[in-house]
mmCIF file of N, CA and C in Angstrom:
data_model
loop_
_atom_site.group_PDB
_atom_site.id
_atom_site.type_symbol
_atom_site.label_atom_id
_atom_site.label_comp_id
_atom_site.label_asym_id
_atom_site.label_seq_id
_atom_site.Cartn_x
_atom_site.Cartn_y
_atom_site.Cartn_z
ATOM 1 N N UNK Z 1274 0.857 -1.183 0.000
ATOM 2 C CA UNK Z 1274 0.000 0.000 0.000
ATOM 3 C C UNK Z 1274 0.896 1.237 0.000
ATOM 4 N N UNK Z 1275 0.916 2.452 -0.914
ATOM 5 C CA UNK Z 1275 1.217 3.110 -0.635
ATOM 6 C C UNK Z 1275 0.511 4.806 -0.584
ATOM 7 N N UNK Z 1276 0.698 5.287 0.159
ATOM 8 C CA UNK Z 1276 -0.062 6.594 1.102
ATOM 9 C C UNK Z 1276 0.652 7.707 0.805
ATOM 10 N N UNK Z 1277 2.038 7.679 0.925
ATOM 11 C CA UNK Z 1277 1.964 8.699 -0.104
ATOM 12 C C UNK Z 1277 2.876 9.828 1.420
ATOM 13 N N UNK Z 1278 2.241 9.474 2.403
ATOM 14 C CA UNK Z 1278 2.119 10.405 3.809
ATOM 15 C C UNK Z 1278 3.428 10.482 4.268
ATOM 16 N N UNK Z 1279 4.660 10.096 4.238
ATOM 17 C CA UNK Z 1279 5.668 10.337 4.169
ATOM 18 C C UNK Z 1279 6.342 11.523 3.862
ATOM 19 N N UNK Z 1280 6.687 12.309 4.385
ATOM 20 C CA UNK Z 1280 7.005 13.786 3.692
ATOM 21 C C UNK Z 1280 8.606 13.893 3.268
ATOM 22 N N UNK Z 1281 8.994 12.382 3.728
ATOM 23 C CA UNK Z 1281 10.158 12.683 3.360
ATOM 24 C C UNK Z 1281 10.245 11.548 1.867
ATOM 25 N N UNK Z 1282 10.356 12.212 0.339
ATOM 26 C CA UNK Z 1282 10.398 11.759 -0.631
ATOM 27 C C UNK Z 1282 10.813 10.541 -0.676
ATOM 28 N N UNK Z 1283 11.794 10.382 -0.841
ATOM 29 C CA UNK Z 1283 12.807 9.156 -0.805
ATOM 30 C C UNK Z 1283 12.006 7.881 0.279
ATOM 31 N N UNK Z 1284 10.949 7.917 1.070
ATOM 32 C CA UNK Z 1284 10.328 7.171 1.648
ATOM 33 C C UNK Z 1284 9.018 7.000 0.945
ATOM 34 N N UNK Z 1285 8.427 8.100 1.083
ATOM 35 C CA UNK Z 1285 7.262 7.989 0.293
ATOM 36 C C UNK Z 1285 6.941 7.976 -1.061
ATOM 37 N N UNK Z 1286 7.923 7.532 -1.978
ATOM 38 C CA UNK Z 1286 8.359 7.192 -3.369
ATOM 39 C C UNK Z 1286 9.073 5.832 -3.498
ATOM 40 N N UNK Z 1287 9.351 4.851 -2.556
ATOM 41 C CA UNK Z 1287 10.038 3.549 -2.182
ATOM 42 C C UNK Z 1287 9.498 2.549 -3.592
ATOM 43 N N UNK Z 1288 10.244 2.346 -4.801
ATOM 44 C CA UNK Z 1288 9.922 1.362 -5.644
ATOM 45 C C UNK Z 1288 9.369 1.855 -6.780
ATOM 46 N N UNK Z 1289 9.079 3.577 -6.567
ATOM 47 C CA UNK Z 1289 8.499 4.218 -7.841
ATOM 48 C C UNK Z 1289 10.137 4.894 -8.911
ATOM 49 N N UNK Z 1290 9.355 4.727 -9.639
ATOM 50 C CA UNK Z 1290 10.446 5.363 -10.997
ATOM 51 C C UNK Z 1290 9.867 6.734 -11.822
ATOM 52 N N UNK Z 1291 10.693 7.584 -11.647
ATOM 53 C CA UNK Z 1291 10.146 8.852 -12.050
ATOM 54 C C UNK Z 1291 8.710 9.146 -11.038
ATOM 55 N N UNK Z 1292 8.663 9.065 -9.979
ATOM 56 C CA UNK Z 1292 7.798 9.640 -9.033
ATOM 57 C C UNK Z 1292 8.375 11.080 -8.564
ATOM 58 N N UNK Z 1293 7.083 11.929 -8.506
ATOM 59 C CA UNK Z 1293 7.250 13.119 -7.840
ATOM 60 C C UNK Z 1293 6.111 12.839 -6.359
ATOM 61 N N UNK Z 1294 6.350 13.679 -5.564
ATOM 62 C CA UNK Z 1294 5.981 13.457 -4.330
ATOM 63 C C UNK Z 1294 5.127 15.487 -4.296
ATOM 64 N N UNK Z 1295 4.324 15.345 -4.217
ATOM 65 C CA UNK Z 1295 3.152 16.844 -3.651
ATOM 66 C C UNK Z 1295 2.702 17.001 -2.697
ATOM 67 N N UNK Z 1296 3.413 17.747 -1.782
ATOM 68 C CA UNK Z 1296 3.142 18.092 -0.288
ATOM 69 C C UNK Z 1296 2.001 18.894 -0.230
ATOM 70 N N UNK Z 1297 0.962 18.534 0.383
ATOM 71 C CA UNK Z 1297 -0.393 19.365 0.354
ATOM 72 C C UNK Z 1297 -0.314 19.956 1.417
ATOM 73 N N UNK Z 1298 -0.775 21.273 1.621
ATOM 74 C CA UNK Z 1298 -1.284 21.751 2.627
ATOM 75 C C UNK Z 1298 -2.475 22.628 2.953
ATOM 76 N N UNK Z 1299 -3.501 21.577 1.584
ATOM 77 C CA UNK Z 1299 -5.014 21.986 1.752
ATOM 78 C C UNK Z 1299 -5.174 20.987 2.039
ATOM 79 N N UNK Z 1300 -6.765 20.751 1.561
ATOM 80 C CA UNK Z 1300 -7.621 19.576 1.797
ATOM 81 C C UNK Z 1300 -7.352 18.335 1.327
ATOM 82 N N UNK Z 1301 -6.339 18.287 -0.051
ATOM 83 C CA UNK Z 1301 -5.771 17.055 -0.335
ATOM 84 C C UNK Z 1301 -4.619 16.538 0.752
ATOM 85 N N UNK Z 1302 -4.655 15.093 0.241
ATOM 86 C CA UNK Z 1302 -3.495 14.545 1.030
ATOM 87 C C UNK Z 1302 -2.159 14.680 -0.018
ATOM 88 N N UNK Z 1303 -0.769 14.008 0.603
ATOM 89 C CA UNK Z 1303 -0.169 14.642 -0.165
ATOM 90 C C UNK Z 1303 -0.411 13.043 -1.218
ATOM 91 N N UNK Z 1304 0.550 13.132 -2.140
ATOM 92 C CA UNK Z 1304 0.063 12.380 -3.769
ATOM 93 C C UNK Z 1304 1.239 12.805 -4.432
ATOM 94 N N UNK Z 1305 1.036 11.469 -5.563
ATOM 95 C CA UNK Z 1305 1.813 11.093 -6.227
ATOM 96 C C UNK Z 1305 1.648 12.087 -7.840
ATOM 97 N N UNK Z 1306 2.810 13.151 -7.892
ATOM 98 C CA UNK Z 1306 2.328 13.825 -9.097
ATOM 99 C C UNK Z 1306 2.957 15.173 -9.087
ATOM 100 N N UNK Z 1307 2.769 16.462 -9.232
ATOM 101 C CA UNK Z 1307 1.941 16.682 -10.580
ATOM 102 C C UNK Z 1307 2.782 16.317 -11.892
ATOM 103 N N UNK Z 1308 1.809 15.979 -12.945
ATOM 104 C CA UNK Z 1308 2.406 15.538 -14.581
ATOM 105 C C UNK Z 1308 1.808 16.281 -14.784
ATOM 106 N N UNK Z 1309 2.053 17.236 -16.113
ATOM 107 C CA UNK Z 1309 1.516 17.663 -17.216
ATOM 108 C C UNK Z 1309 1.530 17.447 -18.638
ATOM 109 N N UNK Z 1310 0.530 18.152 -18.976
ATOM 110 C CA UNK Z 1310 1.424 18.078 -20.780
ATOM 111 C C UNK Z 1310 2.886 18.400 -21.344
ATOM 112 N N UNK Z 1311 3.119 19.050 -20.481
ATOM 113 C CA UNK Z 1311 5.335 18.688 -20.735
ATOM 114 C C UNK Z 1311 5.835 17.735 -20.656
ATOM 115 N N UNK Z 1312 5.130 16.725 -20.150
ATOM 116 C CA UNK Z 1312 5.679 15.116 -19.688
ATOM 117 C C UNK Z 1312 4.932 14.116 -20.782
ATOM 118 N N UNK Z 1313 6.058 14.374 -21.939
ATOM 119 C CA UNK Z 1313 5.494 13.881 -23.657
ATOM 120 C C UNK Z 1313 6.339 12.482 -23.271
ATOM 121 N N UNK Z 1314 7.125 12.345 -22.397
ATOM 122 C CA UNK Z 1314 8.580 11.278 -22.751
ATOM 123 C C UNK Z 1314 7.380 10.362 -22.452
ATOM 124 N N UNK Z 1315 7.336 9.180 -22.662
ATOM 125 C CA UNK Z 1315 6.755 8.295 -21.626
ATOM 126 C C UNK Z 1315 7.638 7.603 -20.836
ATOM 127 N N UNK Z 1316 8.900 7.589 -21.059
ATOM 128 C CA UNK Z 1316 10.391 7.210 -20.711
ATOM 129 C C UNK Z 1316 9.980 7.861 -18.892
ATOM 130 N N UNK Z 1317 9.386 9.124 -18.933
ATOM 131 C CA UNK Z 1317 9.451 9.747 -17.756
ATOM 132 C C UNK Z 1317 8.567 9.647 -17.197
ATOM 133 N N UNK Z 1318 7.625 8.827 -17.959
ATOM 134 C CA UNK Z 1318 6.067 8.233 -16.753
ATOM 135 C C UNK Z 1318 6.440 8.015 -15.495
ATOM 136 N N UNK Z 1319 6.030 8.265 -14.370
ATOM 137 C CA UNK Z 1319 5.713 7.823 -12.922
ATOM 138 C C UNK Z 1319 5.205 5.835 -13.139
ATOM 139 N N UNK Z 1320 6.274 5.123 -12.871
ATOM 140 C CA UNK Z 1320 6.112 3.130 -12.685
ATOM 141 C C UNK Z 1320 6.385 2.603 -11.328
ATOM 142 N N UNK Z 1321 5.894 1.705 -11.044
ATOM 143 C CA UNK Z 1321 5.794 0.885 -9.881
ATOM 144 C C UNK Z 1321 5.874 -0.277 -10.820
ATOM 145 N N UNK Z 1322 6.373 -1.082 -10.023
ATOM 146 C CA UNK Z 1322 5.639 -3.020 -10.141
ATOM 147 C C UNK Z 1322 5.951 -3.843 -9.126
ATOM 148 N N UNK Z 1323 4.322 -4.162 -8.782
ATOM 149 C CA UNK Z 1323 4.017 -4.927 -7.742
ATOM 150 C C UNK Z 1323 4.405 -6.230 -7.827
ATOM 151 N N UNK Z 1324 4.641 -7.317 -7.347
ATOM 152 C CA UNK Z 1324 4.988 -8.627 -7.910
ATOM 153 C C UNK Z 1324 3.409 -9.094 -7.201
ATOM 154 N N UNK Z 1325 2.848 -10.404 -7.951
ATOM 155 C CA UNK Z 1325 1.401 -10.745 -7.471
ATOM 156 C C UNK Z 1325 2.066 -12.382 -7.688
ATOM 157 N N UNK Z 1326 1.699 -13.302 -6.551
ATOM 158 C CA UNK Z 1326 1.824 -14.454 -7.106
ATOM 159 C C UNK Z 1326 0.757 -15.039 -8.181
ATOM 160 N N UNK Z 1327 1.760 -16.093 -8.654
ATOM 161 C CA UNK Z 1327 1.038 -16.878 -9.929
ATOM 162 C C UNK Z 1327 -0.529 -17.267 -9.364
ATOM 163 N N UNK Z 1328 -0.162 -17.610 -8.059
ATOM 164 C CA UNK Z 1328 -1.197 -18.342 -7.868
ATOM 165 C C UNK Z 1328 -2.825 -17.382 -7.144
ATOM 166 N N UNK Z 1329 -2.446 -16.408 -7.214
ATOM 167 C CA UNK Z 1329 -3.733 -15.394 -7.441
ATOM 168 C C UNK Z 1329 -4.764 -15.596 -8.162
ATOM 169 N N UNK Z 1330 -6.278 -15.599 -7.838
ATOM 170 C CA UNK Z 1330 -7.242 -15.566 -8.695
ATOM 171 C C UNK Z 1330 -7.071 -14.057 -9.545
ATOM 172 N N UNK Z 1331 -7.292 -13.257 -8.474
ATOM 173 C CA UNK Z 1331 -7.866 -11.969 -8.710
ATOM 174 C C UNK Z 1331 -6.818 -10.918 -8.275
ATOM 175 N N UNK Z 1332 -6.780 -9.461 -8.307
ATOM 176 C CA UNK Z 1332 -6.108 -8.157 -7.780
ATOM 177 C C UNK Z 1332 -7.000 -7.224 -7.605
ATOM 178 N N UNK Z 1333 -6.827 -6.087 -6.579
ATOM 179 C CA UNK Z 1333 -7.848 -5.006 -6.460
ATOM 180 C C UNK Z 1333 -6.620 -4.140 -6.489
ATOM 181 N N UNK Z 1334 -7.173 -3.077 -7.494
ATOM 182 C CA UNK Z 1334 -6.264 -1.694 -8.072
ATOM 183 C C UNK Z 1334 -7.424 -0.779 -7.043
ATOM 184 N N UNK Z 1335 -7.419 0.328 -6.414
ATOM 185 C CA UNK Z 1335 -7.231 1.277 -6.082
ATOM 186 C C UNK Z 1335 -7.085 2.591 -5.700
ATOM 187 N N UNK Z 1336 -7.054 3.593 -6.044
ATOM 188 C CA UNK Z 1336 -6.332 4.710 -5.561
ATOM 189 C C UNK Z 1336 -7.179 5.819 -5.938
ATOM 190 N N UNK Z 1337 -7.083 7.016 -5.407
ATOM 191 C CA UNK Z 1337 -7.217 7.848 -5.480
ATOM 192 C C UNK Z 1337 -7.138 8.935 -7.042
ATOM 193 N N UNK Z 1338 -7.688 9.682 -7.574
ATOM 194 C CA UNK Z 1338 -7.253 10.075 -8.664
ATOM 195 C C UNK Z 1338 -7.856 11.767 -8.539
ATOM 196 N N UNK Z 1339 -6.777 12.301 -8.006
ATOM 197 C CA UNK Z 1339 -7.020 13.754 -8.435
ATOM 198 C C UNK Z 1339 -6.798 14.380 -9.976
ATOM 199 N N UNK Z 1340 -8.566 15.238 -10.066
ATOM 200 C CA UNK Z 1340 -8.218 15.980 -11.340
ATOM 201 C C UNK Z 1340 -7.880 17.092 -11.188
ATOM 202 N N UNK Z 1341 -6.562 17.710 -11.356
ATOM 203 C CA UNK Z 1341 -6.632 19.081 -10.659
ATOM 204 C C UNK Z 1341 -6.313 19.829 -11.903
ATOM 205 N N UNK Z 1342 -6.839 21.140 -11.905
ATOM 206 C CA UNK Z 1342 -6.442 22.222 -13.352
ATOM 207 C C UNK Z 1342 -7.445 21.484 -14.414
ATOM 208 N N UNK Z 1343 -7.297 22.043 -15.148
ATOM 209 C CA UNK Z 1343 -7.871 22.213 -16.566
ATOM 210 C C UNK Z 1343 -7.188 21.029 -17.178
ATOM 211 N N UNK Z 1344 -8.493 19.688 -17.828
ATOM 212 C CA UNK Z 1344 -8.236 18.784 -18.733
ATOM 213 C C UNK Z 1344 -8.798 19.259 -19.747
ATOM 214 N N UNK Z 1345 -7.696 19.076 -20.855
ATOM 215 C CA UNK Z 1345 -8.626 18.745 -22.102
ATOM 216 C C UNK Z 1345 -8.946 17.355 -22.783
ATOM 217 N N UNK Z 1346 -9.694 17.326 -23.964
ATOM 218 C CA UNK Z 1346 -10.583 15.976 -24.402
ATOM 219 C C UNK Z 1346 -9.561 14.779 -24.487
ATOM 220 N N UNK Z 1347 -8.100 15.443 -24.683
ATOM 221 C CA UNK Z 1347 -7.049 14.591 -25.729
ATOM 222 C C UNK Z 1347 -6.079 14.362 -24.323
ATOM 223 N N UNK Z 1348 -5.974 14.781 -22.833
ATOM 224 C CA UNK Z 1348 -5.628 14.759 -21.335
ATOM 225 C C UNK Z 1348 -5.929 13.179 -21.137
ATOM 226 N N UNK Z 1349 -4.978 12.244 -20.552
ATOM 227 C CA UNK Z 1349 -5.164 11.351 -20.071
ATOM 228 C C UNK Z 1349 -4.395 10.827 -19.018
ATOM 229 N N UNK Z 1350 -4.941 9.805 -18.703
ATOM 230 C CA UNK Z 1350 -3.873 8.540 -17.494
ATOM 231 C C UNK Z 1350 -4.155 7.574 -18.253
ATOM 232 N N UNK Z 1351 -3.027 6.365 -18.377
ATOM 233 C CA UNK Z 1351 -3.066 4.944 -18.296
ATOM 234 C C UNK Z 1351 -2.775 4.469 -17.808
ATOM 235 N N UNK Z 1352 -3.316 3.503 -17.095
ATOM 236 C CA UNK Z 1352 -2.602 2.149 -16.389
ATOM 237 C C UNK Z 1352 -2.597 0.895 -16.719
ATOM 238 N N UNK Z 1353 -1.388 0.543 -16.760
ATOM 239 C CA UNK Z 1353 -1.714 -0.966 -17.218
ATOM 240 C C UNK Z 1353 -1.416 -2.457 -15.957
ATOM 241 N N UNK Z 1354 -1.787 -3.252 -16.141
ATOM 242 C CA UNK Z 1354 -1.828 -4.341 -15.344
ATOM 243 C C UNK Z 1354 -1.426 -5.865 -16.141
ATOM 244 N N UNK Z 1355 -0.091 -6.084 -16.159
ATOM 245 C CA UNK Z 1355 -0.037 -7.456 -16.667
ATOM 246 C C UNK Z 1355 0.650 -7.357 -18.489
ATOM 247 N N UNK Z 1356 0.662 -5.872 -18.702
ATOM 248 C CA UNK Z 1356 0.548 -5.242 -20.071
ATOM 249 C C UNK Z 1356 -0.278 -5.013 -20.548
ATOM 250 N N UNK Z 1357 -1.033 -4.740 -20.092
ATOM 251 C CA UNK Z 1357 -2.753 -4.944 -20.377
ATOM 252 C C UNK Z 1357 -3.586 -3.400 -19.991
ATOM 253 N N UNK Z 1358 -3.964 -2.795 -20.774
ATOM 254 C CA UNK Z 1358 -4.571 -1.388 -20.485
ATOM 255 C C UNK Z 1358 -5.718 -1.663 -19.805
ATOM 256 N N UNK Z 1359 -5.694 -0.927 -18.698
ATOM 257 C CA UNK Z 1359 -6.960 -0.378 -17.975
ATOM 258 C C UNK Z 1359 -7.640 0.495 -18.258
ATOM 259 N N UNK Z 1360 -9.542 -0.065 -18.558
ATOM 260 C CA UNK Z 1360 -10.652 1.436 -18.871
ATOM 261 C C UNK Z 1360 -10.233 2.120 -17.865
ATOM 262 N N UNK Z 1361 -9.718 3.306 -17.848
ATOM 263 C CA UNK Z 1361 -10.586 4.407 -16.767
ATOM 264 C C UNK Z 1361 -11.588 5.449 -17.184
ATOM 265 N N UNK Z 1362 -11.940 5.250 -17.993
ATOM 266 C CA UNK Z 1362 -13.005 6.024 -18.756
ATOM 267 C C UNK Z 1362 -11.911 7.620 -19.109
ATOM 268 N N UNK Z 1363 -12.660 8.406 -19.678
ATOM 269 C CA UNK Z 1363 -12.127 9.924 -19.881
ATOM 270 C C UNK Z 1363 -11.984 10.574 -18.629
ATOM 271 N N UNK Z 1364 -11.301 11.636 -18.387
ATOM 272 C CA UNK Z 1364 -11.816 12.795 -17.653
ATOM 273 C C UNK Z 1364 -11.546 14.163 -17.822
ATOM 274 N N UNK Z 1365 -12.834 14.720 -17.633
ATOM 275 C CA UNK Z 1365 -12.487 16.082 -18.255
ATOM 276 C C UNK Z 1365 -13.158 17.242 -17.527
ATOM 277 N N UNK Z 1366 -12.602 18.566 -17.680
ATOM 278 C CA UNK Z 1366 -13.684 19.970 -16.952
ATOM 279 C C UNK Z 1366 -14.793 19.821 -17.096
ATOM 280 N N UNK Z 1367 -15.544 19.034 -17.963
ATOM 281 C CA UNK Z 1367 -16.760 19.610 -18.412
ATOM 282 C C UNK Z 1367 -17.846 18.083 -17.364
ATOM 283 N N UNK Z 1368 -17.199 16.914 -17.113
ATOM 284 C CA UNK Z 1368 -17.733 15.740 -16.867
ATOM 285 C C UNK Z 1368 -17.389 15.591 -15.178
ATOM 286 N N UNK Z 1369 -18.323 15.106 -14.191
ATOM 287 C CA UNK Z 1369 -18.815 14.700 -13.175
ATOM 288 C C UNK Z 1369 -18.028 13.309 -13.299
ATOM 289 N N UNK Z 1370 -16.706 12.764 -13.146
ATOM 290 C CA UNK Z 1370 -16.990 11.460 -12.909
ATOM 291 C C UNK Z 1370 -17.337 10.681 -11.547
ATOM 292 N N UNK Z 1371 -17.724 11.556 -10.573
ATOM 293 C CA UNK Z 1371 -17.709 10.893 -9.404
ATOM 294 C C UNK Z 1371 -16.825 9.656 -8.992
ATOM 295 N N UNK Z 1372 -17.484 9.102 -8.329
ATOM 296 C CA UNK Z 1372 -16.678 7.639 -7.773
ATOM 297 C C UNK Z 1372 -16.446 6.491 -8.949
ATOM 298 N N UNK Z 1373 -15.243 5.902 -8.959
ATOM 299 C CA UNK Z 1373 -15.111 5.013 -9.859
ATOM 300 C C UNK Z 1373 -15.156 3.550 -9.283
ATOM 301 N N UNK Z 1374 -16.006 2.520 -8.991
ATOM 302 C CA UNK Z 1374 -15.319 1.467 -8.714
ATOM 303 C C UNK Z 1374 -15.728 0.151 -9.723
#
């Protein structure tokens, strides 16, 4: 599990690659981020990998997803699992996605 709540980077980034660490001191907690549209590399994506044994039926993904600032239509996240892309549907200024599960 990771929380993120660590204020000291280098702890609360343990196993991530190209992670940035965002110290909040509003209502968010702190989080893994900010990316923008300057972050074209994908070389410089924010990665983890979890190891899951073979012998797993199933996995439960997770987390939190702040939209903060202005998305546009062509704005995304991917995640993948296994190599395998995950729906997360769109998100954008104009759309409500509420809760995802």
């Amino acid at each position: 599990v990771d929380t993120f709540e660590d204020k000291v980077p280098e702890k609360a980034l343990a196993g991530w690659v190209n992670g940035k660490l965002e110290l909040s001191n509003t209502s968010f907690t702190n989080f893994l981020g900010r990316y923008d549209v300057a972050n074209k590399d994908p070389i410089s994506d924010p990665v983890k990998v979890w190891f899951v044994p073979p012998e797993s039926s199933f996995i439960t993904v997770e987390f939190d997803f702040y939209e903060i600032d202005q998305w546009e239509g062509k704005d995304c996240i991917y995640i993948y699992v296994n190599n395998i892309l995950l729906d997360v549907n769109i998100f954008g200024v104009n759309v409500d996605e509420g809760t995802r599960r």
